Short mmCIF file of C-alpha atoms and ligand atoms in Angstrom, two decimals:
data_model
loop_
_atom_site.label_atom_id
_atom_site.label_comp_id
_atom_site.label_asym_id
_atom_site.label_seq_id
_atom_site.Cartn_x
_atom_site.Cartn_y
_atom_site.Cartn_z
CA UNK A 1 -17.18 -0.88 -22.18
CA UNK A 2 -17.67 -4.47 -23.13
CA UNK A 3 -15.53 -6.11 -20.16
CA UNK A 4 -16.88 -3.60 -17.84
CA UNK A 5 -19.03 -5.50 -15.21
CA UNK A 6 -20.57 -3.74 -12.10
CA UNK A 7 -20.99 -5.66 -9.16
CA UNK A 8 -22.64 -3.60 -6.08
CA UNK A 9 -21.62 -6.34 -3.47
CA UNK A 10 -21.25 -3.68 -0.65
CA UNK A 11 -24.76 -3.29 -0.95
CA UNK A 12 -25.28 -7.09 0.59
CA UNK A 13 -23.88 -5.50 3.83
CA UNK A 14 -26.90 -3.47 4.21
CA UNK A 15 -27.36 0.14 6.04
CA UNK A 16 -25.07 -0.91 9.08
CA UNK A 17 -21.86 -0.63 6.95
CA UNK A 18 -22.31 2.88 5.35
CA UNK A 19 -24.06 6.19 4.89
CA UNK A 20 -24.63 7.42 1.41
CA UNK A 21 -23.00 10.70 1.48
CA UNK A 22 -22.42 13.70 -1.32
CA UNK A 23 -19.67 14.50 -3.29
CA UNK A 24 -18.11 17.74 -2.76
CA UNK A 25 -18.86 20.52 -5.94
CA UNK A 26 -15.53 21.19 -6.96
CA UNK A 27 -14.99 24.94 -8.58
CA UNK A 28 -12.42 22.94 -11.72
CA UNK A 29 -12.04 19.27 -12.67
CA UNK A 30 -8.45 19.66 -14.59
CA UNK A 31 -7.89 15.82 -15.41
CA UNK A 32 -4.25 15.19 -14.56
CA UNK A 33 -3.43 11.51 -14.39
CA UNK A 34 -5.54 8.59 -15.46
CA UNK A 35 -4.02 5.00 -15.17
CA UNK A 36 -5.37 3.67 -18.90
CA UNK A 37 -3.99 -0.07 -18.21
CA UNK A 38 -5.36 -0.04 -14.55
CA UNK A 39 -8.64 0.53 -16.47
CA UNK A 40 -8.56 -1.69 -19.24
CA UNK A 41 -8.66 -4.34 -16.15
CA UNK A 42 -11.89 -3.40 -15.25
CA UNK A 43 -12.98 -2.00 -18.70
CA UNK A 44 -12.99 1.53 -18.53
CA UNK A 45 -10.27 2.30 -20.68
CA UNK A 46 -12.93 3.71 -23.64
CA UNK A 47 -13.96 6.16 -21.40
CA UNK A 48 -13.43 9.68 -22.99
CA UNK A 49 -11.55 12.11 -21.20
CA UNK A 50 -14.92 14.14 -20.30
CA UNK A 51 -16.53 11.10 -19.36
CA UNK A 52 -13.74 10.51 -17.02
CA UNK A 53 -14.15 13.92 -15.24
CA UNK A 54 -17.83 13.61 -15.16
CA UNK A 55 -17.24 9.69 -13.26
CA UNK A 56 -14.07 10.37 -11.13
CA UNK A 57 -14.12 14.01 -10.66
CA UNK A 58 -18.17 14.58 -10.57
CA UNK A 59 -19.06 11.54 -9.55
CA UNK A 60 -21.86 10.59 -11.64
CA UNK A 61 -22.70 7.42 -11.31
CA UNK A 62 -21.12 4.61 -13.58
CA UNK A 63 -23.42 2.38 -15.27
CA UNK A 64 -25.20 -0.18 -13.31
CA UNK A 65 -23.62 0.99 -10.36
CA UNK A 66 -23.79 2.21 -7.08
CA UNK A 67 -26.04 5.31 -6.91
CA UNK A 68 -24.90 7.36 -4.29
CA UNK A 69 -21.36 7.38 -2.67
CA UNK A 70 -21.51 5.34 0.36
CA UNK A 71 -19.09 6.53 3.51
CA UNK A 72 -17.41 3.18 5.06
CA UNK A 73 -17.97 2.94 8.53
CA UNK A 74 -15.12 2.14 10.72
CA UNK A 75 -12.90 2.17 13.84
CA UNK A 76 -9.66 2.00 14.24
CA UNK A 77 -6.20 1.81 16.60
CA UNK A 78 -4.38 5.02 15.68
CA UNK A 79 -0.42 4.37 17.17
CA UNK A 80 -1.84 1.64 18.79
CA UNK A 81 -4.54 3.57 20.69
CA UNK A 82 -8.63 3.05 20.41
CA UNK A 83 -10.43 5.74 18.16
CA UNK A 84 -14.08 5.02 17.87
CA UNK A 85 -14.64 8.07 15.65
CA UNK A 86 -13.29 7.48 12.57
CA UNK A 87 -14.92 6.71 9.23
CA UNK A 88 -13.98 7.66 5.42
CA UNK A 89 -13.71 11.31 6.54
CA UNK A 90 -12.25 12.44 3.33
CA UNK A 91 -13.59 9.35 0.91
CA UNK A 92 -16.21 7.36 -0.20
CA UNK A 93 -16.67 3.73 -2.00
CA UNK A 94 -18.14 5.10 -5.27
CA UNK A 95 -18.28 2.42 -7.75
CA UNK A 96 -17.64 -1.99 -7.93
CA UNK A 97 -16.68 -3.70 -10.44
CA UNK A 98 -14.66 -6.83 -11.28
CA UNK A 99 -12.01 -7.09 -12.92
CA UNK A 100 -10.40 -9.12 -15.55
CA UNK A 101 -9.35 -12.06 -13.12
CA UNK A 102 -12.49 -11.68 -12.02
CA UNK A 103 -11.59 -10.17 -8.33
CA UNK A 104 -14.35 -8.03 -6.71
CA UNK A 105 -12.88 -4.14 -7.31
CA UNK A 106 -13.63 -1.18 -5.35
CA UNK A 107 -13.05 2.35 -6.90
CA UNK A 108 -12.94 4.54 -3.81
CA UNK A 109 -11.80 8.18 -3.55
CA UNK A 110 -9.74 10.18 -1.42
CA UNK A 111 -10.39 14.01 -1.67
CA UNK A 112 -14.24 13.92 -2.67
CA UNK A 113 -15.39 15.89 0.23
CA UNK A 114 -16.75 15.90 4.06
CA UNK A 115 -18.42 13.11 5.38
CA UNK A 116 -20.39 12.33 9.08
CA UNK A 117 -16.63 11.84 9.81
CA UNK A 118 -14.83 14.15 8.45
CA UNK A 119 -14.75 15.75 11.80
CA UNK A 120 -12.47 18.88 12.23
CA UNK A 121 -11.04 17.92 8.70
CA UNK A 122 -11.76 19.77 5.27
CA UNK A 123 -12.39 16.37 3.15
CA UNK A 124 -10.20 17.20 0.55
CA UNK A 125 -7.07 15.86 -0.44
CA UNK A 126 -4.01 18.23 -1.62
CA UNK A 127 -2.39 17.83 -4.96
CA UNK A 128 0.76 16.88 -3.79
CA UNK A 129 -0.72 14.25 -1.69
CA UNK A 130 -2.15 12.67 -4.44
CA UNK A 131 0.62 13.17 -6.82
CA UNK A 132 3.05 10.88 -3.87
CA UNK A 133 -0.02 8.64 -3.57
CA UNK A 134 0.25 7.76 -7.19
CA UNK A 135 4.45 7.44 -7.28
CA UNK A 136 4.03 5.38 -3.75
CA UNK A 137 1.26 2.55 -5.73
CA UNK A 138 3.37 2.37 -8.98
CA UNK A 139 6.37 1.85 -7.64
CA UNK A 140 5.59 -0.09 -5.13
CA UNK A 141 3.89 -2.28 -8.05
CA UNK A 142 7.06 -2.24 -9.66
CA UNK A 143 8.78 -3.86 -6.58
CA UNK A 144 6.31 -6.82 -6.67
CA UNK A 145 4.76 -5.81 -3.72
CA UNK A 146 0.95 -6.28 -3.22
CA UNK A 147 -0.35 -2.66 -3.65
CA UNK A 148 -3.85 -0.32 -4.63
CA UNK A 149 -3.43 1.27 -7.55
CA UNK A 150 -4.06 5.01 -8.51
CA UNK A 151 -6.56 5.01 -11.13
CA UNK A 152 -6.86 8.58 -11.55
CA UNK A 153 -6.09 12.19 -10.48
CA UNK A 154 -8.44 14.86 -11.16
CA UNK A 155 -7.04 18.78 -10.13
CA UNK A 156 -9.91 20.63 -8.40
CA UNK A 157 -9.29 24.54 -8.21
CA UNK A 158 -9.15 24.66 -4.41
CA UNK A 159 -6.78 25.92 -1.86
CA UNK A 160 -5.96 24.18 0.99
CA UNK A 161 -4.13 24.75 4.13
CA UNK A 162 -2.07 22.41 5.52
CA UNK A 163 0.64 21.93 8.20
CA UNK A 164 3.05 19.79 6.27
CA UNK A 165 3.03 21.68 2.61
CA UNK A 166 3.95 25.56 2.15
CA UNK A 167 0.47 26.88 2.27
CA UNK A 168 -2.44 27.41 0.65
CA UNK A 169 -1.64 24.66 -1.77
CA UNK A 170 -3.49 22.70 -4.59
CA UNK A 171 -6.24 20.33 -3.59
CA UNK A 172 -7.40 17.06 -5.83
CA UNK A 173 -9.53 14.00 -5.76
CA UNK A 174 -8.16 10.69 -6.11
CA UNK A 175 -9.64 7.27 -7.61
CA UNK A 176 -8.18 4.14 -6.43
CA UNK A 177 -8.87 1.02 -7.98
CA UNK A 178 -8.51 -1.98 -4.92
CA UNK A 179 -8.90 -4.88 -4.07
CA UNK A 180 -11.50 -4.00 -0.89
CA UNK A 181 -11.88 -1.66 1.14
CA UNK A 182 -12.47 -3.67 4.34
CA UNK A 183 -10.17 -2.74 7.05
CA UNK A 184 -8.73 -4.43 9.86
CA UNK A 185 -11.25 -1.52 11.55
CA UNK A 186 -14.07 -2.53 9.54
CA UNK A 187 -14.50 -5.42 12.23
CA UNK A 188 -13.02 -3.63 15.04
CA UNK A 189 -16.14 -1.11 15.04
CA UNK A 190 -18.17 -4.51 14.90
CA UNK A 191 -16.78 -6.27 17.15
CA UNK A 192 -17.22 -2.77 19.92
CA UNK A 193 -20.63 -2.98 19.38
CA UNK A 194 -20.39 -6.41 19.71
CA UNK A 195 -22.64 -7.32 16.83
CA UNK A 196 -22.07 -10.61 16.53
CA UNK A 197 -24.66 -10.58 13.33
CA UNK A 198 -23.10 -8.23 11.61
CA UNK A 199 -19.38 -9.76 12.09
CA UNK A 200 -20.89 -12.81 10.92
CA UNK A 201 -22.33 -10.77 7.93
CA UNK A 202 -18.81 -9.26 7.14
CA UNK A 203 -16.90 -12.66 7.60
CA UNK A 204 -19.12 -14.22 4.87
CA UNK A 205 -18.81 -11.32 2.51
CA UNK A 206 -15.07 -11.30 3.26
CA UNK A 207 -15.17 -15.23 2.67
CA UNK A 208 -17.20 -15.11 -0.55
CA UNK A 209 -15.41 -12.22 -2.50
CA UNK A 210 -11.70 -12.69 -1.44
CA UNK A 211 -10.61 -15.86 0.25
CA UNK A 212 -13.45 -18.32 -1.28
CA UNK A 213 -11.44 -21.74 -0.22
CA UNK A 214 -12.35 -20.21 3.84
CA UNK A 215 -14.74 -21.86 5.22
CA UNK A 216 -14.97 -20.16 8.58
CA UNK A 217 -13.58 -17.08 10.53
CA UNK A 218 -10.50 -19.05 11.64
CA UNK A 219 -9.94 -19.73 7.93
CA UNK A 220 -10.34 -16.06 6.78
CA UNK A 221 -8.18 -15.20 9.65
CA UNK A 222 -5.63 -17.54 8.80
CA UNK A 223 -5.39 -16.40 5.13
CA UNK A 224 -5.19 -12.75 5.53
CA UNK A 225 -2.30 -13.26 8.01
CA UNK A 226 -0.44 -15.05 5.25
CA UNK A 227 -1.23 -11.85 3.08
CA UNK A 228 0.04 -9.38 5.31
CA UNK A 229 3.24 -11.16 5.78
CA UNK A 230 3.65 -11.06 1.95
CA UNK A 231 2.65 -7.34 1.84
CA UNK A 232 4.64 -6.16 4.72
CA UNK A 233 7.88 -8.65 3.95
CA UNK A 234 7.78 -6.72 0.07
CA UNK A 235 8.01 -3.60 2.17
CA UNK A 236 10.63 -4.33 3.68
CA UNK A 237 12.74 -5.29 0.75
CA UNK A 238 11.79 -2.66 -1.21
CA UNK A 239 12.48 -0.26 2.16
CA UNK A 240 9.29 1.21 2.07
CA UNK A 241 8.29 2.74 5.44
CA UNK A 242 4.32 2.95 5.43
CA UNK A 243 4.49 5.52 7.78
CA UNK A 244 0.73 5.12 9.12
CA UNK A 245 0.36 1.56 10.31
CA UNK A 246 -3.18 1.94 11.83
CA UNK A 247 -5.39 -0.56 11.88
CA UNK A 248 -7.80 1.31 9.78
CA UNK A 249 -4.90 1.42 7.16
CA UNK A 250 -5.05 -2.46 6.67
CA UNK A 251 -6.69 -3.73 4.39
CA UNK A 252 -8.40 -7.56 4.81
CA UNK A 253 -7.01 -8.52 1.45
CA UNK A 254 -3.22 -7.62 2.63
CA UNK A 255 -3.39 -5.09 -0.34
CA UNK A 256 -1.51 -1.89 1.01
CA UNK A 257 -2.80 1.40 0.56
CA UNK A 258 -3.14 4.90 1.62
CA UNK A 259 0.31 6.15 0.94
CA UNK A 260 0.35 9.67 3.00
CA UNK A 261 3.32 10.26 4.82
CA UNK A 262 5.45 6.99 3.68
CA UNK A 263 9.05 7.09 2.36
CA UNK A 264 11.57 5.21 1.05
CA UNK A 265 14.58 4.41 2.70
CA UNK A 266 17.85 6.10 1.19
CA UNK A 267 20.16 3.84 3.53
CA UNK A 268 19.24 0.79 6.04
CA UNK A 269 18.33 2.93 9.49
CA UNK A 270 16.13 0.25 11.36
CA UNK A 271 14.75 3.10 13.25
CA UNK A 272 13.87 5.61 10.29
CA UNK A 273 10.38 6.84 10.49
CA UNK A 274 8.32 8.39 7.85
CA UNK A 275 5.58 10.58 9.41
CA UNK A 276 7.17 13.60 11.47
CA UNK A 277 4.10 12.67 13.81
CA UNK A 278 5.77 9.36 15.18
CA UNK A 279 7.22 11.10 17.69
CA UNK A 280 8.35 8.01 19.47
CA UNK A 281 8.81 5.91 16.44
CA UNK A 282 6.20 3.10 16.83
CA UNK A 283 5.82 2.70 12.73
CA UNK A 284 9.66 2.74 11.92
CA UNK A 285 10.71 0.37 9.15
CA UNK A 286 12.25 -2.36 11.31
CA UNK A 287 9.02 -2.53 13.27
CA UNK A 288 6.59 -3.30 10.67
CA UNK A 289 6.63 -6.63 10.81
CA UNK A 290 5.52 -6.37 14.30
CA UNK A 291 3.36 -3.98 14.02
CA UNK A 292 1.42 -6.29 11.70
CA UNK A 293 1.16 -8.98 14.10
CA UNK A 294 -0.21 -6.48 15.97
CA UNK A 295 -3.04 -5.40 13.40
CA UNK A 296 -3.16 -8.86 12.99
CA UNK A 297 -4.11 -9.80 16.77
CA UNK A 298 -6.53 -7.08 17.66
CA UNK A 299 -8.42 -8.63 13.61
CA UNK A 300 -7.86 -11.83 15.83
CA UNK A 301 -9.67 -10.67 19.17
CA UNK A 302 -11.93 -8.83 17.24
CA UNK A 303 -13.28 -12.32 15.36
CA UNK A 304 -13.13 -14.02 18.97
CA UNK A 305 -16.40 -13.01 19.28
CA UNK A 306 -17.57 -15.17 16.87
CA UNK A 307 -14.92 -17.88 16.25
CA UNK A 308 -13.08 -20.32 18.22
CA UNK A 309 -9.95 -18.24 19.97
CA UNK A 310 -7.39 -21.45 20.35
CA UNK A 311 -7.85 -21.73 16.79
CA UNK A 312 -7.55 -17.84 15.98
CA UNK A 313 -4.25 -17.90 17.87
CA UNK A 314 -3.23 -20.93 16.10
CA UNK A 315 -4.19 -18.83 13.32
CA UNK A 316 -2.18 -16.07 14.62
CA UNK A 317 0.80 -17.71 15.47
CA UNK A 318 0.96 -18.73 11.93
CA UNK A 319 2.59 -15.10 10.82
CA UNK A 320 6.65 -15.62 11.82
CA UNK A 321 7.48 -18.27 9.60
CA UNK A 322 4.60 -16.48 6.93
CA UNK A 323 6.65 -13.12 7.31
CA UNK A 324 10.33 -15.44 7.07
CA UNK A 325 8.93 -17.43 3.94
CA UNK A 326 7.57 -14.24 2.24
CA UNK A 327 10.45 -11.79 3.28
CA UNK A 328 13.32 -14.72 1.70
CA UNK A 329 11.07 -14.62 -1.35
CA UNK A 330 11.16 -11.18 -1.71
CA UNK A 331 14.55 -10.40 -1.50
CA UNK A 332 15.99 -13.70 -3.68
CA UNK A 333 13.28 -12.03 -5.86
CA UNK A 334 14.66 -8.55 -5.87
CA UNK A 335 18.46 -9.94 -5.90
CA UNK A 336 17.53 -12.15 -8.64
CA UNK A 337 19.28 -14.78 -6.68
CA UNK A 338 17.69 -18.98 -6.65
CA UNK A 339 16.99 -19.36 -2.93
CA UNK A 340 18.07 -22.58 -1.38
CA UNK A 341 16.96 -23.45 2.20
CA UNK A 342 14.86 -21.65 4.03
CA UNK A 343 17.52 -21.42 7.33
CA UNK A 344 20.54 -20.94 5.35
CA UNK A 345 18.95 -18.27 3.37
CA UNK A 346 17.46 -16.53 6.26
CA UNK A 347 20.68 -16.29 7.30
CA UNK A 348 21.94 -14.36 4.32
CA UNK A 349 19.00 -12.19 4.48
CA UNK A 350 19.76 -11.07 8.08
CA UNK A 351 23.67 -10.79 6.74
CA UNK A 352 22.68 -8.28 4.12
CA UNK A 353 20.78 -5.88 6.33
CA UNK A 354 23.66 -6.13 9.17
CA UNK A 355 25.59 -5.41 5.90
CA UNK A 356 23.54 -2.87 5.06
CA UNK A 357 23.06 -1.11 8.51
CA UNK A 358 26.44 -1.10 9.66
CA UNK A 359 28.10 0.49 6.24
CA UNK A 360 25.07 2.91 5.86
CA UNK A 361 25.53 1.47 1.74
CA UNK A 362 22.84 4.10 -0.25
CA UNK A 363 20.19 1.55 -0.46
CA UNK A 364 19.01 1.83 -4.26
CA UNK A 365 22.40 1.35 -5.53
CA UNK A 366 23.21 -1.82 -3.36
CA UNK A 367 20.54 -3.51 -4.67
CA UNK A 368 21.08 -3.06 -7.92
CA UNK A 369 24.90 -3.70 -7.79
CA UNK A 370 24.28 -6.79 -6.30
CA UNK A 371 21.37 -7.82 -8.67
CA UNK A 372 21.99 -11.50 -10.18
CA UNK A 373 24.53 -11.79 -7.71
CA UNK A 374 28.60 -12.26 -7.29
CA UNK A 375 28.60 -12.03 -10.88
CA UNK A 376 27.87 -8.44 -10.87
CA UNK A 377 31.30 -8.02 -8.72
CA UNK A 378 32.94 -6.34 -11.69
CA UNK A 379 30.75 -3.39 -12.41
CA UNK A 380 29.17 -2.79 -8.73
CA UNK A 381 33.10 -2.32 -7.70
CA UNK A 382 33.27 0.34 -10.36
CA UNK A 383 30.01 1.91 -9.37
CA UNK A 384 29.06 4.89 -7.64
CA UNK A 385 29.14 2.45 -4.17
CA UNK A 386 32.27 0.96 -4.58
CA UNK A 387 33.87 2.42 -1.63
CA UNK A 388 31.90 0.58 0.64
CA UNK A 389 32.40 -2.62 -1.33
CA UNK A 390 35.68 -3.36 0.74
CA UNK A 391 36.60 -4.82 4.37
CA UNK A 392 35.84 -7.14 6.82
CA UNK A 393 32.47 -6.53 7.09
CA UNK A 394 31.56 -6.49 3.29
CA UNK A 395 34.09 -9.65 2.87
CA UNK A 396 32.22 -11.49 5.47
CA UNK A 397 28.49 -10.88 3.43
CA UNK A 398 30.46 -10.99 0.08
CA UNK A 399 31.22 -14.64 0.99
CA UNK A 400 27.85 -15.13 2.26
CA UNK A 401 26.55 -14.00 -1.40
CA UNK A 402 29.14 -16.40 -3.32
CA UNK A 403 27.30 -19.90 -2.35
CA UNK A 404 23.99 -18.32 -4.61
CA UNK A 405 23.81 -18.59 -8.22
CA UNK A 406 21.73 -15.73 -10.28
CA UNK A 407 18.62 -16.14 -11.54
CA UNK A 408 19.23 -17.46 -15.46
CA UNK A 409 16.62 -15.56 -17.50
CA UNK A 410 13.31 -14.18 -16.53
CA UNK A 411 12.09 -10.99 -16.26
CA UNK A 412 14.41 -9.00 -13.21
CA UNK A 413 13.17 -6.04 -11.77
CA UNK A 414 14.99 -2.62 -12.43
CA UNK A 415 16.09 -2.54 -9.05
CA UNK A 416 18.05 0.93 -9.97
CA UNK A 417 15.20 3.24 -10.04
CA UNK A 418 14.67 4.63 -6.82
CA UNK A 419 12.19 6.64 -5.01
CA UNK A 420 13.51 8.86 -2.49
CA UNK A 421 12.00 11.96 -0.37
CA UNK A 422 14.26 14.65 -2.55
CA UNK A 423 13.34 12.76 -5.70
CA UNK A 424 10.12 13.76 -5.28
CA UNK A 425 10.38 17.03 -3.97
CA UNK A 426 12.51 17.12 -7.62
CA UNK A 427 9.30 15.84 -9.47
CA UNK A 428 6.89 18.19 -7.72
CA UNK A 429 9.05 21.73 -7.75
CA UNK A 430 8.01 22.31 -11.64
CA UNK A 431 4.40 21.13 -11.28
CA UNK A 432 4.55 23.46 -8.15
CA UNK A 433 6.62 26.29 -10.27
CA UNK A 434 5.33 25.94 -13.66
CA UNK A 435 2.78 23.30 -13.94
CA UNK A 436 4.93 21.22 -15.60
CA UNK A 437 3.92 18.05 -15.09
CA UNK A 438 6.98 16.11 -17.82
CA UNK A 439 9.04 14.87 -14.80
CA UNK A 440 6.63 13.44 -13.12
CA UNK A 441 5.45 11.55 -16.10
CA UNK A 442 9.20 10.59 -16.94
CA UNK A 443 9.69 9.07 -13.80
CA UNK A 444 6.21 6.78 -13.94
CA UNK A 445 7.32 5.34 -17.29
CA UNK A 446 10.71 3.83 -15.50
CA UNK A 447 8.65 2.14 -13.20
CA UNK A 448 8.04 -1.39 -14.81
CA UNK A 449 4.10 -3.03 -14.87
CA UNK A 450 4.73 -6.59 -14.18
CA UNK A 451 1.77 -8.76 -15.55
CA UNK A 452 -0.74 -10.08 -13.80
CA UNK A 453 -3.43 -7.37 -12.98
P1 LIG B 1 -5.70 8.68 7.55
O1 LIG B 1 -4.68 9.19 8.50
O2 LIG B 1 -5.67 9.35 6.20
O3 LIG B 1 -5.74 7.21 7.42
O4 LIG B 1 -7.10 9.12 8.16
C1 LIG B 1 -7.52 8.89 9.48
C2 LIG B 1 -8.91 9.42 9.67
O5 LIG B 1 -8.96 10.85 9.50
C3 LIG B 1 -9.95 8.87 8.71
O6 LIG B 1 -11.18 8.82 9.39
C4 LIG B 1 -9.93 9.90 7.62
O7 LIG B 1 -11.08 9.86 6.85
C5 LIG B 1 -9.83 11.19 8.44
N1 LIG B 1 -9.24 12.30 7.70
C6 LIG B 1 -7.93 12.44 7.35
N2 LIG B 1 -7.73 13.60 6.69
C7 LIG B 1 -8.94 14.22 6.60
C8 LIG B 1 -9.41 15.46 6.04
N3 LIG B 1 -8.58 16.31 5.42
N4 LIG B 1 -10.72 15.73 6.15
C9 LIG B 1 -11.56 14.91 6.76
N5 LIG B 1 -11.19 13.74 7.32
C10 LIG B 1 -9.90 13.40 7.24
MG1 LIG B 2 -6.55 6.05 6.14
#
């Protein structure tokens, strides 16, 4: 474990910021995914397999490490509405490290038992839930899109009842490897008690260990609205619908994470939601940039408290042409297209989801066809989409489309692997049925690992 290297900076925080809970005492620990190159970049990769189990299922602590799970405290506005009881109900922070670009690392869990917060809630997590966590973070690392990872999935011998699974079902715990675990809520709590020390006290550590060129609250503020543009304009062209959008789902970094009821879109609905819960459709996938800006502004009022608001709204006001910037980016990127001007590709950006909305196009398939760009004309005519290739409407985008070149060489994504709801109801029925697990694995190795992590 030569490159692994602890770092407890939670523990800076102090008492305010936690509670050092238990794990639960799971009746099996039946090891069923570990993420080997996730580990190598914070050098636990020589772990053996029973090691593993005894760290991420058992939760002894690592080396040098933090000794006893600590609970995060935190706050949060759940569909936009003020919850001062929330907390890592079902989680803990268990271990820091850093990793090989040196970036502070938390390994947190989901599924490690009850908490003070846990209130009405079981604190476990169900197998399923971690098995979609795990496709949700690769793939959405495969789309370029600034994501937690799922370091490892242990299988714990419970059953669980739930309202959205056929019950009792599997339970497991979850590792995931990210890049904090400070939430927009994190400060919101803070900022209700309005403990100005301790939101000064979170800004530094915030400042120190993720956006060291900030030299004040205004700074940090302005940098992680940059992030969550990126994060949320890669959701959009990958049409990933979080599904959960609460601001004690945000993460300070702009990483995205906790991938519960999420899905991806199988054609362009603006108003397709993921979790049956959104009854009124607050988190749907065309409102996410919004929603954001949201997050964004009550992280802004929270930090009012210590920081100058013109400049925090400055700050704020930064995110539209963040979001534009970001969201052009990511779809040149996953069109493999060179961008030109930032207007005149805008433009063809908002053309190709009209394009997309209006002809109801299945959404995997477009992108691919389209990939590198008019070029492609030949074989995304004779592809499974080609009846919607043809008209006025798809004429008027197709000409939009011929004044960009492809991208020469470099890596492109596989834009053609897709993950829809059925696919992974398709993945899960023989784990469910047999325990066979070879699907599921199949389906991870078509998911590219682009460098960099
Ligand atoms: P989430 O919707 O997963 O982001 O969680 C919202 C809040 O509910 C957090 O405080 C979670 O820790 C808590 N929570 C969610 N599910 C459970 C559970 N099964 N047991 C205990 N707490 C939970
Ligand atoms: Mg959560």
């Amino acid at each position: 474990m030569e490159n692994y290297r602890p770092d407890t900076a939670i523990l800076e925080l102090g008492p305010d910021f936690y509670d050092p809970v238990d794990a639960a005492d799971f009746p099996e620990t039946v090891l069923r995914y570990r993420d080997d190159r996730a580990a190598v970049s914070v050098g636990l990769e020589s772990l053996s397999d029973a090691d593993w189990i005894a760290h991420f299922g058992r939760y002894e602590p690592l080396p040098g490490n933090i000794r006893k799970p600590l609970a995060l405290r935190y706050h949060g506005h759940q569909f936009q509405h003020y919850n001062p009881d929330l907390g890592d109900g079902r989680g803990f922070l268990f271990a820091q490290t850093r990793d090989a670009r040196d970036r502070l690392m938390d390994l947190g869990t989901k599924g490690s038992g009850k908490t003070p917060y846990s209130r009405r809630g079981d604190g476990r997590l169900t197998l399923l839930g971690g098995v979609r966590e795990i496709l949700a973070a690769r793939y959405l690392e495969h789309m370029g899109v600034n994501t937690s990872k799922a370091l490892s999935l242990i299988e714990t011998g419970e059953n669980l009842r739930r309202h959205d699974e056929p019950s009792p079902t599997r339970s497991s715990v979850l590792v995931r490897l990210s890049h904090s675990h400070i939430r927009f809520g994190t400060f919101q709590r803070l900022a209700f008690f309005e403990d100005k020390d301790n939101l000064e006290k979170l800004v530094d550590y915030c400042r120190s260990h993720f956006y060291p060129d900030a030299v004040s609250a205004v700074g940090l503020l302005r940098r992680v609205v940059r992030a969550s543009a990126d994060t949320v304009a890669g959701w959009m062209a990958a049409g990933f619908v979080h599904g959960v959008m609460n601001t004690d789902n945000m993460n300070i970094t702009g990483e995205s994470f906790d991938y519960g009821p999420y899905r991806f879109l199988p054609t362009l609905q603006s108003g397709f939601t993921a979790a049956y819960f959104d009854h009124n459709g607050l988190y749907a996938f065309a409102r996410q940039p919004e929603i954001m800006l949201w997050n964004l502004g009550q992280l802004a009022h929270c930090l009012a408290q210590i920081g100058d608001d013109k400049a925090l709204i400055a700050a704020l006001n930064r995110f539209p042409d963040d979001y534009r910037k970001a969201f052009r980016d990511h779809v040149f990127r996953r069109l493999s297209l060179v961008p030109t001007v930032l207007g005149a590709d805008m433009s063809f950006v908002r053309a190709t989801f009209k394009f997309l909305e209006e002809s109801q196009t299945p959404w995997p398939q477009f992108w691919h066809d389209w990939q590198g760009g008019v070029e492609q004309e030949q074989s995304a005519r004779s592809g499974p989409n080609r009846d919607h290739y043809c008209g006025d409407k798809f004429d008027d985008w197709f000409r939009l489309l011929k004044e960009y070149e492809g991208l020469e060489t470099v890596e492109k994504p596989d834009t053609s692997v897709s993950l829809l709801y059925d696919e992974i109801g398709e993945l899960w029925a023989p784990v469910a049925d047999n325990d066979d697990w070879s699907a599921f694995h199949a389906k991870l190795e078509t998911f590219a690992r682009p460098a960099g992590d």
